[in-house]
PDB file of C-alpha atoms in Angstrom:
ATOM      1  CA  UNK Y  23      -3.101  -8.662 -10.967  1.00  0.00           C
ATOM      2  CA  UNK Y  24      -3.461  -8.477  -7.216  1.00  0.00           C
ATOM      3  CA  UNK Y  25      -5.176  -5.632  -5.355  1.00  0.00           C
ATOM      4  CA  UNK Y  26      -3.724  -5.002  -1.900  1.00  0.00           C
ATOM      5  CA  UNK Y  27      -5.011  -2.744   0.860  1.00  0.00           C
ATOM      6  CA  UNK Y  28      -2.353  -1.699   3.354  1.00  0.00           C
ATOM      7  CA  UNK Y  29      -3.723  -0.505   6.687  1.00  0.00           C
ATOM      8  CA  UNK Y  30      -1.644   0.839   9.563  1.00  0.00           C
ATOM      9  CA  UNK Y  31       0.187   3.886  10.825  1.00  0.00           C
ATOM     10  CA  UNK Y  32       1.474   6.270   8.135  1.00  0.00           C
ATOM     11  CA  UNK Y  33       5.086   5.170   8.739  1.00  0.00           C
ATOM     12  CA  UNK Y  34       4.235   1.456   8.595  1.00  0.00           C
ATOM     13  CA  UNK Y  35       2.248   1.832   5.395  1.00  0.00           C
ATOM     14  CA  UNK Y  36       4.953   3.933   3.741  1.00  0.00           C
ATOM     15  CA  UNK Y  37       7.567   1.350   4.698  1.00  0.00           C
ATOM     16  CA  UNK Y  38       5.620  -1.495   3.076  1.00  0.00           C
ATOM     17  CA  UNK Y  39       4.863   0.544  -0.037  1.00  0.00           C
ATOM     18  CA  UNK Y  40       8.626   1.083  -0.392  1.00  0.00           C
ATOM     19  CA  UNK Y  41       9.220  -2.668   0.042  1.00  0.00           C
ATOM     20  CA  UNK Y  42       6.707  -3.456  -2.682  1.00  0.00           C
ATOM     21  CA  UNK Y  43       8.195  -0.862  -5.025  1.00  0.00           C
ATOM     22  CA  UNK Y  44      11.665  -2.359  -4.552  1.00  0.00           C
ATOM     23  CA  UNK Y  45      10.566  -6.000  -4.745  1.00  0.00           C
ATOM     24  CA  UNK Y  46      12.071  -7.504  -7.887  1.00  0.00           C
ATOM     25  CA  UNK Y  47       9.355 -10.173  -8.186  1.00  0.00           C
ATOM     26  CA  UNK Y  48       6.410  -7.779  -8.583  1.00  0.00           C
ATOM     27  CA  UNK Y  49       5.611  -4.629 -10.525  1.00  0.00           C
ATOM     28  CA  UNK Y  50       3.482  -1.918  -8.891  1.00  0.00           C
ATOM     29  CA  UNK Y  51       0.839  -0.823 -11.363  1.00  0.00           C
ATOM     30  CA  UNK Y  52      -0.714   1.848  -9.142  1.00  0.00           C
ATOM     31  CA  UNK Y  53      -0.367   3.184  -5.617  1.00  0.00           C
ATOM     32  CA  UNK Y  54      -3.048   5.397  -4.104  1.00  0.00           C
ATOM     33  CA  UNK Y  55      -2.530   8.284  -1.768  1.00  0.00           C
ATOM     34  CA  UNK Y  56      -2.910   7.731   1.968  1.00  0.00           C
ATOM     35  CA  UNK Y  57      -6.510   7.885   3.161  1.00  0.00           C
ATOM     36  CA  UNK Y  58      -7.187   8.595   6.834  1.00  0.00           C
ATOM     37  CA  UNK Y  59      -9.529   6.342   8.775  1.00  0.00           C
ATOM     38  CA  UNK Y  60     -12.735   7.821  10.106  1.00  0.00           C
ATOM     39  CA  UNK Y  61     -12.874   9.404  13.517  1.00  0.00           C
ATOM     40  CA  UNK Y  62      -9.805   9.888  15.670  1.00  0.00           C
ATOM     41  CA  UNK Y  63      -7.924   6.867  14.343  1.00  0.00           C
ATOM     42  CA  UNK Y  64      -4.199   7.224  13.761  1.00  0.00           C
ATOM     43  CA  UNK Y  65      -4.323   4.681  10.927  1.00  0.00           C
ATOM     44  CA  UNK Y  66      -4.324   5.216   7.175  1.00  0.00           C
ATOM     45  CA  UNK Y  67      -5.104   3.050   4.144  1.00  0.00           C
ATOM     46  CA  UNK Y  68      -3.256   2.751   0.853  1.00  0.00           C
ATOM     47  CA  UNK Y  69      -4.403   0.697  -2.118  1.00  0.00           C
ATOM     48  CA  UNK Y  70      -1.764  -0.972  -4.308  1.00  0.00           C
ATOM     49  CA  UNK Y  71      -2.223  -2.915  -7.555  1.00  0.00           C
ATOM     50  CA  UNK Y  72       0.669  -5.288  -8.248  1.00  0.00           C
ATOM     51  CA  UNK Y  73       1.476  -7.782 -10.949  1.00  0.00           C
ATOM     52  CA  UNK Y  74       3.918 -10.671 -10.833  1.00  0.00           C
ATOM     53  CA  UNK Y  75       6.930 -10.128 -13.087  1.00  0.00           C
ATOM     54  CA  UNK Y  76       7.570 -12.794 -15.691  1.00  0.00           C
TER      55      UNK Y  76
END
């Protein structure tokens, strides 16, 4: 299993989550909600657990 932290603008992060979900070589085990960065940052974080398909 691989734990991935995606960090970027909400649209960028959502786009990459969609790519991971549709990637036929990996299976998404869990995807967290978007967490805002501290302060006035426009960025968010999402945590994804993936596993390589056999």
